[in-house]
PDB file of C-alpha atoms in Angstrom:
ATOM      1  CA  UNK P   1       0.000   0.000   0.000  1.00 58.00           C
ATOM      2  CA  UNK P   2       1.348   3.429  -0.949  1.00 63.00           C
ATOM      3  CA  UNK P   3       1.981   6.232   1.548  1.00 67.00           C
ATOM      4  CA  UNK P   4      -0.996   8.118   0.129  1.00 64.00           C
ATOM      5  CA  UNK P   5      -3.263   5.097   0.552  1.00 62.00           C
ATOM      6  CA  UNK P   6      -2.069   4.677   4.146  1.00 65.00           C
ATOM      7  CA  UNK P   7      -3.004   8.283   4.892  1.00 63.00           C
ATOM      8  CA  UNK P   8      -6.379   7.790   3.235  1.00 63.00           C
ATOM      9  CA  UNK P   9      -7.011   4.594   5.195  1.00 69.00           C
ATOM     10  CA  UNK P  10      -6.309   6.326   8.496  1.00 73.00           C
ATOM     11  CA  UNK P  11      -9.256   8.664   7.916  1.00 78.00           C
ATOM     12  CA  UNK P  12     -11.728   5.970   6.872  1.00 85.00           C
ATOM     13  CA  UNK P  13     -14.633   4.846   9.073  1.00 85.00           C
ATOM     14  CA  UNK P  14     -14.196   1.316  10.394  1.00 85.00           C
ATOM     15  CA  UNK P  15     -16.746  -0.239   8.062  1.00 82.00           C
ATOM     16  CA  UNK P  16     -14.829   0.993   5.001  1.00 85.00           C
ATOM     17  CA  UNK P  17     -11.381  -0.200   6.110  1.00 85.00           C
ATOM     18  CA  UNK P  18      -9.786  -3.317   4.667  1.00 84.00           C
ATOM     19  CA  UNK P  19      -9.119  -5.716   7.537  1.00 79.00           C
ATOM     20  CA  UNK P  20      -6.461  -7.759   5.720  1.00 77.00           C
ATOM     21  CA  UNK P  21      -4.411  -5.584   3.384  1.00 81.00           C
ATOM     22  CA  UNK P  22      -2.977  -8.552   1.483  1.00 83.00           C
ATOM     23  CA  UNK P  23      -4.229  -7.929  -2.109  1.00 87.00           C
ATOM     24  CA  UNK P  24      -6.214  -4.899  -0.917  1.00 89.00           C
ATOM     25  CA  UNK P  25      -6.036  -1.242  -1.895  1.00 92.00           C
ATOM     26  CA  UNK P  26      -7.861   2.081  -2.035  1.00 93.00           C
ATOM     27  CA  UNK P  27      -6.849   3.254  -5.498  1.00 93.00           C
ATOM     28  CA  UNK P  28      -9.962   4.732  -7.155  1.00 94.00           C
ATOM     29  CA  UNK P  29      -8.507   4.281 -10.631  1.00 96.00           C
ATOM     30  CA  UNK P  30      -8.232   0.525 -10.063  1.00 96.00           C
ATOM     31  CA  UNK P  31     -11.700   0.424  -8.506  1.00 97.00           C
ATOM     32  CA  UNK P  32     -13.301   2.366 -11.347  1.00 98.00           C
ATOM     33  CA  UNK P  33     -11.668   0.109 -13.942  1.00 97.00           C
ATOM     34  CA  UNK P  34     -13.281  -2.876 -12.206  1.00 98.00           C
ATOM     35  CA  UNK P  35     -16.666  -1.159 -11.947  1.00 98.00           C
ATOM     36  CA  UNK P  36     -16.571  -0.196 -15.616  1.00 97.00           C
ATOM     37  CA  UNK P  37     -15.754  -3.768 -16.673  1.00 96.00           C
ATOM     38  CA  UNK P  38     -18.485  -5.515 -14.678  1.00 97.00           C
ATOM     39  CA  UNK P  39     -21.940  -6.651 -15.759  1.00 96.00           C
ATOM     40  CA  UNK P  40     -23.688  -7.093 -12.395  1.00 97.00           C
ATOM     41  CA  UNK P  41     -23.415  -5.284  -9.072  1.00 97.00           C
ATOM     42  CA  UNK P  42     -24.567  -6.891  -5.837  1.00 97.00           C
ATOM     43  CA  UNK P  43     -26.266  -4.147  -3.838  1.00 95.00           C
ATOM     44  CA  UNK P  44     -26.596  -4.408  -0.076  1.00 93.00           C
ATOM     45  CA  UNK P  45     -29.144  -2.559   2.070  1.00 90.00           C
ATOM     46  CA  UNK P  46     -31.252  -3.047   5.184  1.00 87.00           C
ATOM     47  CA  UNK P  47     -34.958  -3.841   4.817  1.00 85.00           C
ATOM     48  CA  UNK P  48     -37.178  -4.427   7.855  1.00 86.00           C
ATOM     49  CA  UNK P  49     -34.069  -4.865  10.006  1.00 87.00           C
ATOM     50  CA  UNK P  50     -32.731  -7.590   7.717  1.00 90.00           C
ATOM     51  CA  UNK P  51     -29.697  -7.411   5.408  1.00 90.00           C
ATOM     52  CA  UNK P  52     -30.626  -7.790   1.744  1.00 90.00           C
ATOM     53  CA  UNK P  53     -28.312  -8.269  -1.256  1.00 94.00           C
ATOM     54  CA  UNK P  54     -29.783  -7.868  -4.739  1.00 93.00           C
ATOM     55  CA  UNK P  55     -27.972  -8.300  -8.107  1.00 95.00           C
ATOM     56  CA  UNK P  56     -28.574  -5.249 -10.288  1.00 95.00           C
ATOM     57  CA  UNK P  57     -27.584  -3.739 -13.617  1.00 95.00           C
ATOM     58  CA  UNK P  58     -25.731  -0.481 -13.019  1.00 97.00           C
ATOM     59  CA  UNK P  59     -23.573   2.281 -14.439  1.00 98.00           C
ATOM     60  CA  UNK P  60     -20.952   4.653 -13.071  1.00 98.00           C
ATOM     61  CA  UNK P  61     -20.934   8.355 -13.885  1.00 97.00           C
ATOM     62  CA  UNK P  62     -17.911  10.028 -12.301  1.00 96.00           C
ATOM     63  CA  UNK P  63     -18.183   9.426  -8.524  1.00 97.00           C
ATOM     64  CA  UNK P  64     -21.731   8.083  -8.595  1.00 97.00           C
ATOM     65  CA  UNK P  65     -23.284   4.686  -9.199  1.00 97.00           C
ATOM     66  CA  UNK P  66     -26.774   4.386 -10.675  1.00 97.00           C
ATOM     67  CA  UNK P  67     -29.073   1.364 -10.417  1.00 95.00           C
ATOM     68  CA  UNK P  68     -32.672   1.015 -11.511  1.00 93.00           C
ATOM     69  CA  UNK P  69     -35.716  -1.152 -11.007  1.00 89.00           C
ATOM     70  CA  UNK P  70     -39.488  -1.063 -10.938  1.00 89.00           C
ATOM     71  CA  UNK P  71     -40.626   1.908  -8.873  1.00 86.00           C
ATOM     72  CA  UNK P  72     -42.650  -0.449  -6.648  1.00 86.00           C
ATOM     73  CA  UNK P  73     -39.746  -2.737  -5.635  1.00 85.00           C
ATOM     74  CA  UNK P  74     -38.436  -2.597  -2.082  1.00 84.00           C
ATOM     75  CA  UNK P  75     -34.879  -1.724  -3.107  1.00 84.00           C
ATOM     76  CA  UNK P  76     -36.273   1.453  -4.717  1.00 84.00           C
ATOM     77  CA  UNK P  77     -39.079   2.306  -2.273  1.00 80.00           C
ATOM     78  CA  UNK P  78     -37.139   1.547   0.910  1.00 77.00           C
ATOM     79  CA  UNK P  79     -34.100   3.633  -0.022  1.00 74.00           C
ATOM     80  CA  UNK P  80     -35.746   6.722  -1.490  1.00 74.00           C
ATOM     81  CA  UNK P  81     -34.931   9.089   1.359  1.00 80.00           C
ATOM     82  CA  UNK P  82     -31.182   8.533   1.449  1.00 84.00           C
ATOM     83  CA  UNK P  83     -29.769   5.578   3.372  1.00 88.00           C
ATOM     84  CA  UNK P  84     -26.363   3.944   3.895  1.00 91.00           C
ATOM     85  CA  UNK P  85     -25.734   1.277   1.283  1.00 92.00           C
ATOM     86  CA  UNK P  86     -22.956  -0.817  -0.195  1.00 95.00           C
ATOM     87  CA  UNK P  87     -22.258  -2.337  -3.582  1.00 96.00           C
ATOM     88  CA  UNK P  88     -19.804  -4.942  -4.830  1.00 97.00           C
ATOM     89  CA  UNK P  89     -18.631  -5.866  -8.326  1.00 98.00           C
ATOM     90  CA  UNK P  90     -16.454  -8.969  -8.749  1.00 98.00           C
ATOM     91  CA  UNK P  91     -14.681 -10.223 -11.856  1.00 97.00           C
ATOM     92  CA  UNK P  92     -13.418 -13.815 -11.694  1.00 97.00           C
ATOM     93  CA  UNK P  93     -10.344 -14.401 -13.884  1.00 97.00           C
ATOM     94  CA  UNK P  94      -9.347 -17.934 -12.984  1.00 98.00           C
ATOM     95  CA  UNK P  95      -9.479 -20.929 -10.661  1.00 98.00           C
ATOM     96  CA  UNK P  96      -6.209 -21.395  -8.819  1.00 98.00           C
ATOM     97  CA  UNK P  97      -5.533 -25.116  -8.408  1.00 98.00           C
ATOM     98  CA  UNK P  98      -3.023 -26.011  -5.719  1.00 97.00           C
ATOM     99  CA  UNK P  99      -1.573 -29.333  -4.574  1.00 96.00           C
ATOM    100  CA  UNK P 100      -3.517 -29.153  -1.325  1.00 96.00           C
ATOM    101  CA  UNK P 101      -7.197 -28.259  -1.023  1.00 95.00           C
ATOM    102  CA  UNK P 102      -6.235 -25.689   1.613  1.00 96.00           C
ATOM    103  CA  UNK P 103      -4.315 -23.553  -0.902  1.00 96.00           C
ATOM    104  CA  UNK P 104      -6.916 -23.543  -3.688  1.00 97.00           C
ATOM    105  CA  UNK P 105      -8.040 -20.034  -4.564  1.00 97.00           C
ATOM    106  CA  UNK P 106      -9.317 -17.760  -7.340  1.00 97.00           C
ATOM    107  CA  UNK P 107      -7.794 -14.988  -9.369  1.00 98.00           C
ATOM    108  CA  UNK P 108     -10.227 -12.111  -9.179  1.00 97.00           C
ATOM    109  CA  UNK P 109     -10.748  -8.348  -9.164  1.00 98.00           C
ATOM    110  CA  UNK P 110     -13.260  -6.902  -6.736  1.00 97.00           C
ATOM    111  CA  UNK P 111     -14.451  -3.358  -5.979  1.00 98.00           C
ATOM    112  CA  UNK P 112     -16.406  -2.581  -2.815  1.00 97.00           C
ATOM    113  CA  UNK P 113     -18.295   0.710  -2.651  1.00 97.00           C
ATOM    114  CA  UNK P 114     -19.801   2.402   0.402  1.00 96.00           C
ATOM    115  CA  UNK P 115     -22.064   5.403   0.108  1.00 94.00           C
ATOM    116  CA  UNK P 116     -25.503   6.893   0.534  1.00 92.00           C
ATOM    117  CA  UNK P 117     -28.291   5.792  -1.818  1.00 93.00           C
ATOM    118  CA  UNK P 118     -31.251   8.007  -2.645  1.00 92.00           C
ATOM    119  CA  UNK P 119     -34.009   8.173  -5.221  1.00 93.00           C
ATOM    120  CA  UNK P 120     -33.345  10.266  -8.309  1.00 95.00           C
ATOM    121  CA  UNK P 121     -36.089  12.898  -8.407  1.00 91.00           C
ATOM    122  CA  UNK P 122     -35.000  14.870 -11.471  1.00 93.00           C
ATOM    123  CA  UNK P 123     -36.443  13.534 -14.716  1.00 91.00           C
ATOM    124  CA  UNK P 124     -33.352  14.701 -16.618  1.00 93.00           C
ATOM    125  CA  UNK P 125     -30.999  12.903 -14.227  1.00 95.00           C
ATOM    126  CA  UNK P 126     -33.188   9.797 -14.427  1.00 94.00           C
ATOM    127  CA  UNK P 127     -32.950   9.819 -18.228  1.00 95.00           C
ATOM    128  CA  UNK P 128     -29.181  10.312 -18.096  1.00 96.00           C
ATOM    129  CA  UNK P 129     -28.879   7.452 -15.591  1.00 97.00           C
ATOM    130  CA  UNK P 130     -31.032   5.058 -17.621  1.00 97.00           C
ATOM    131  CA  UNK P 131     -29.044   5.934 -20.747  1.00 97.00           C
ATOM    132  CA  UNK P 132     -25.802   5.262 -18.889  1.00 98.00           C
ATOM    133  CA  UNK P 133     -27.033   1.890 -17.567  1.00 98.00           C
ATOM    134  CA  UNK P 134     -28.226   0.856 -21.025  1.00 98.00           C
ATOM    135  CA  UNK P 135     -25.014   1.973 -22.707  1.00 98.00           C
ATOM    136  CA  UNK P 136     -22.866   0.344 -20.020  1.00 98.00           C
ATOM    137  CA  UNK P 137     -24.219  -3.035 -21.126  1.00 97.00           C
ATOM    138  CA  UNK P 138     -24.619  -2.238 -24.834  1.00 98.00           C
ATOM    139  CA  UNK P 139     -22.564   0.818 -25.852  1.00 98.00           C
ATOM    140  CA  UNK P 140     -24.691   3.134 -27.989  1.00 98.00           C
ATOM    141  CA  UNK P 141     -27.927   1.206 -27.462  1.00 98.00           C
ATOM    142  CA  UNK P 142     -29.864   4.092 -25.883  1.00 98.00           C
ATOM    143  CA  UNK P 143     -29.828   6.066 -29.138  1.00 97.00           C
ATOM    144  CA  UNK P 144     -30.905   2.965 -31.092  1.00 97.00           C
ATOM    145  CA  UNK P 145     -34.103   2.586 -29.041  1.00 97.00           C
ATOM    146  CA  UNK P 146     -37.365   4.482 -29.346  1.00 96.00           C
ATOM    147  CA  UNK P 147     -37.946   7.290 -26.852  1.00 94.00           C
ATOM    148  CA  UNK P 148     -39.280   6.277 -23.450  1.00 93.00           C
ATOM    149  CA  UNK P 149     -42.972   6.843 -22.852  1.00 93.00           C
ATOM    150  CA  UNK P 150     -44.263   8.723 -19.763  1.00 91.00           C
ATOM    151  CA  UNK P 151     -45.773   5.539 -18.310  1.00 93.00           C
ATOM    152  CA  UNK P 152     -42.344   3.845 -18.555  1.00 92.00           C
ATOM    153  CA  UNK P 153     -40.714   6.706 -16.657  1.00 89.00           C
ATOM    154  CA  UNK P 154     -43.399   6.432 -13.985  1.00 89.00           C
ATOM    155  CA  UNK P 155     -42.900   2.671 -13.655  1.00 92.00           C
ATOM    156  CA  UNK P 156     -39.116   2.981 -13.310  1.00 94.00           C
ATOM    157  CA  UNK P 157     -37.201   4.034 -10.232  1.00 93.00           C
ATOM    158  CA  UNK P 158     -33.534   5.027 -10.251  1.00 95.00           C
ATOM    159  CA  UNK P 159     -31.278   5.100  -7.221  1.00 95.00           C
ATOM    160  CA  UNK P 160     -28.036   7.040  -7.162  1.00 96.00           C
ATOM    161  CA  UNK P 161     -25.292   6.168  -4.723  1.00 95.00           C
ATOM    162  CA  UNK P 162     -22.564   8.707  -4.093  1.00 94.00           C
ATOM    163  CA  UNK P 163     -19.252   6.867  -3.797  1.00 96.00           C
ATOM    164  CA  UNK P 164     -18.071   7.965  -0.364  1.00 95.00           C
ATOM    165  CA  UNK P 165     -15.492   5.187   0.042  1.00 95.00           C
ATOM    166  CA  UNK P 166     -14.180   2.495  -2.280  1.00 96.00           C
ATOM    167  CA  UNK P 167     -11.674  -0.329  -1.864  1.00 95.00           C
ATOM    168  CA  UNK P 168     -10.390  -3.168  -3.999  1.00 96.00           C
ATOM    169  CA  UNK P 169      -9.148  -6.718  -3.642  1.00 96.00           C
ATOM    170  CA  UNK P 170      -7.151  -8.270  -6.468  1.00 96.00           C
ATOM    171  CA  UNK P 171      -5.458 -11.665  -6.769  1.00 97.00           C
ATOM    172  CA  UNK P 172      -3.280 -12.723  -9.686  1.00 97.00           C
ATOM    173  CA  UNK P 173      -0.761 -15.499 -10.322  1.00 96.00           C
ATOM    174  CA  UNK P 174      -0.485 -19.191  -9.619  1.00 96.00           C
ATOM    175  CA  UNK P 175      -0.941 -21.342  -6.524  1.00 96.00           C
ATOM    176  CA  UNK P 176       1.076 -20.735  -3.387  1.00 95.00           C
ATOM    177  CA  UNK P 177       1.870 -24.261  -2.229  1.00 95.00           C
ATOM    178  CA  UNK P 178       3.722 -25.431   0.843  1.00 94.00           C
ATOM    179  CA  UNK P 179       7.409 -25.975   0.149  1.00 93.00           C
ATOM    180  CA  UNK P 180       7.213 -29.703   0.878  1.00 94.00           C
ATOM    181  CA  UNK P 181       4.481 -30.138  -1.787  1.00 92.00           C
ATOM    182  CA  UNK P 182       6.500 -28.633  -4.621  1.00 93.00           C
ATOM    183  CA  UNK P 183       7.689 -31.099  -7.254  1.00 88.00           C
ATOM    184  CA  UNK P 184       5.140 -33.801  -6.391  1.00 92.00           C
ATOM    185  CA  UNK P 185       3.094 -35.496  -9.113  1.00 92.00           C
ATOM    186  CA  UNK P 186      -0.101 -33.651  -8.151  1.00 95.00           C
ATOM    187  CA  UNK P 187      -1.091 -31.185 -10.876  1.00 96.00           C
ATOM    188  CA  UNK P 188      -1.250 -27.508  -9.973  1.00 97.00           C
ATOM    189  CA  UNK P 189      -1.844 -24.362 -11.990  1.00 97.00           C
ATOM    190  CA  UNK P 190      -4.511 -21.917 -13.098  1.00 98.00           C
ATOM    191  CA  UNK P 191      -7.717 -22.605 -15.019  1.00 98.00           C
ATOM    192  CA  UNK P 192      -8.662 -19.313 -16.737  1.00 97.00           C
ATOM    193  CA  UNK P 193     -12.260 -18.141 -16.479  1.00 96.00           C
ATOM    194  CA  UNK P 194     -13.313 -16.435 -19.712  1.00 92.00           C
ATOM    195  CA  UNK P 195     -16.414 -14.260 -19.942  1.00 88.00           C
ATOM    196  CA  UNK P 196     -17.705 -13.351 -23.399  1.00 91.00           C
ATOM    197  CA  UNK P 197     -20.947 -12.443 -25.127  1.00 95.00           C
ATOM    198  CA  UNK P 198     -22.155 -14.941 -27.711  1.00 95.00           C
ATOM    199  CA  UNK P 199     -23.665 -14.501 -31.152  1.00 95.00           C
ATOM    200  CA  UNK P 200     -26.897 -12.456 -31.025  1.00 96.00           C
ATOM    201  CA  UNK P 201     -30.178 -14.316 -31.566  1.00 96.00           C
ATOM    202  CA  UNK P 202     -32.943 -12.277 -33.175  1.00 96.00           C
ATOM    203  CA  UNK P 203     -36.437 -12.311 -31.684  1.00 96.00           C
ATOM    204  CA  UNK P 204     -38.895 -14.384 -33.777  1.00 96.00           C
ATOM    205  CA  UNK P 205     -40.802 -11.308 -35.001  1.00 96.00           C
ATOM    206  CA  UNK P 206     -37.735  -9.392 -36.241  1.00 96.00           C
ATOM    207  CA  UNK P 207     -37.767  -9.175 -40.065  1.00 96.00           C
ATOM    208  CA  UNK P 208     -35.003 -11.260 -41.616  1.00 92.00           C
ATOM    209  CA  UNK P 209     -33.446  -8.244 -43.346  1.00 94.00           C
ATOM    210  CA  UNK P 210     -33.066  -6.265 -40.087  1.00 96.00           C
ATOM    211  CA  UNK P 211     -29.351  -5.835 -39.340  1.00 96.00           C
ATOM    212  CA  UNK P 212     -27.827  -6.393 -35.923  1.00 97.00           C
ATOM    213  CA  UNK P 213     -27.349  -2.921 -34.392  1.00 97.00           C
ATOM    214  CA  UNK P 214     -23.895  -1.498 -33.754  1.00 98.00           C
ATOM    215  CA  UNK P 215     -24.368  -1.713 -29.980  1.00 98.00           C
ATOM    216  CA  UNK P 216     -24.201  -5.523 -30.060  1.00 97.00           C
ATOM    217  CA  UNK P 217     -20.690  -5.914 -31.542  1.00 97.00           C
ATOM    218  CA  UNK P 218     -19.631  -2.988 -29.349  1.00 97.00           C
ATOM    219  CA  UNK P 219     -20.801  -4.892 -26.279  1.00 97.00           C
ATOM    220  CA  UNK P 220     -19.113  -8.090 -27.442  1.00 96.00           C
ATOM    221  CA  UNK P 221     -15.855  -6.174 -27.838  1.00 95.00           C
ATOM    222  CA  UNK P 222     -16.214  -4.439 -24.471  1.00 95.00           C
ATOM    223  CA  UNK P 223     -16.827  -7.632 -22.497  1.00 93.00           C
ATOM    224  CA  UNK P 224     -14.472  -9.908 -24.455  1.00 88.00           C
TER     225      UNK P 224
END
């Protein structure tokens, strides 16, 4: 951890501090790279005194994270006024296979965000957020779609979470075996985990001559 990160960590509230600094860090550039490369964020909040974790589509705009859902869902309704929340995005890059079960692991990149979530009240900000979420998954798709209707805006809720604190955990490399296990005939190594988008499948009612929009190959390239 750099000197700057150590100074930053000293000022963090306890809940935002990394307990084991091995593989951990507070670099926002690293965290934002992970957030921008992910497909799903797991969002944590309290509902009726119970912890809840919901997988959500999302997008980052500067130091804010946007998520959306039906305006009637509890994650939207219960967090409208501004509440503490957390969000995690994890990218799995490989299974780390060691000679002992104890030393098996994963190569991964993980960003953990803490902040305050609130309902987006401004229609313009809601539109910008929904465009960002759509284009995060399929770059350029928002402009390919028809304009949203008023009833769709009414049925959709958007939460914004200001990124107050962010940390990362990253593991790379091969297995770390005990010295006495090295050189034995038990296989060890890394099994890469590859995430990619497949060939698009048109809906049955799409005319045969309709081309695949530019957002689809853009998404395949982004998440290759």
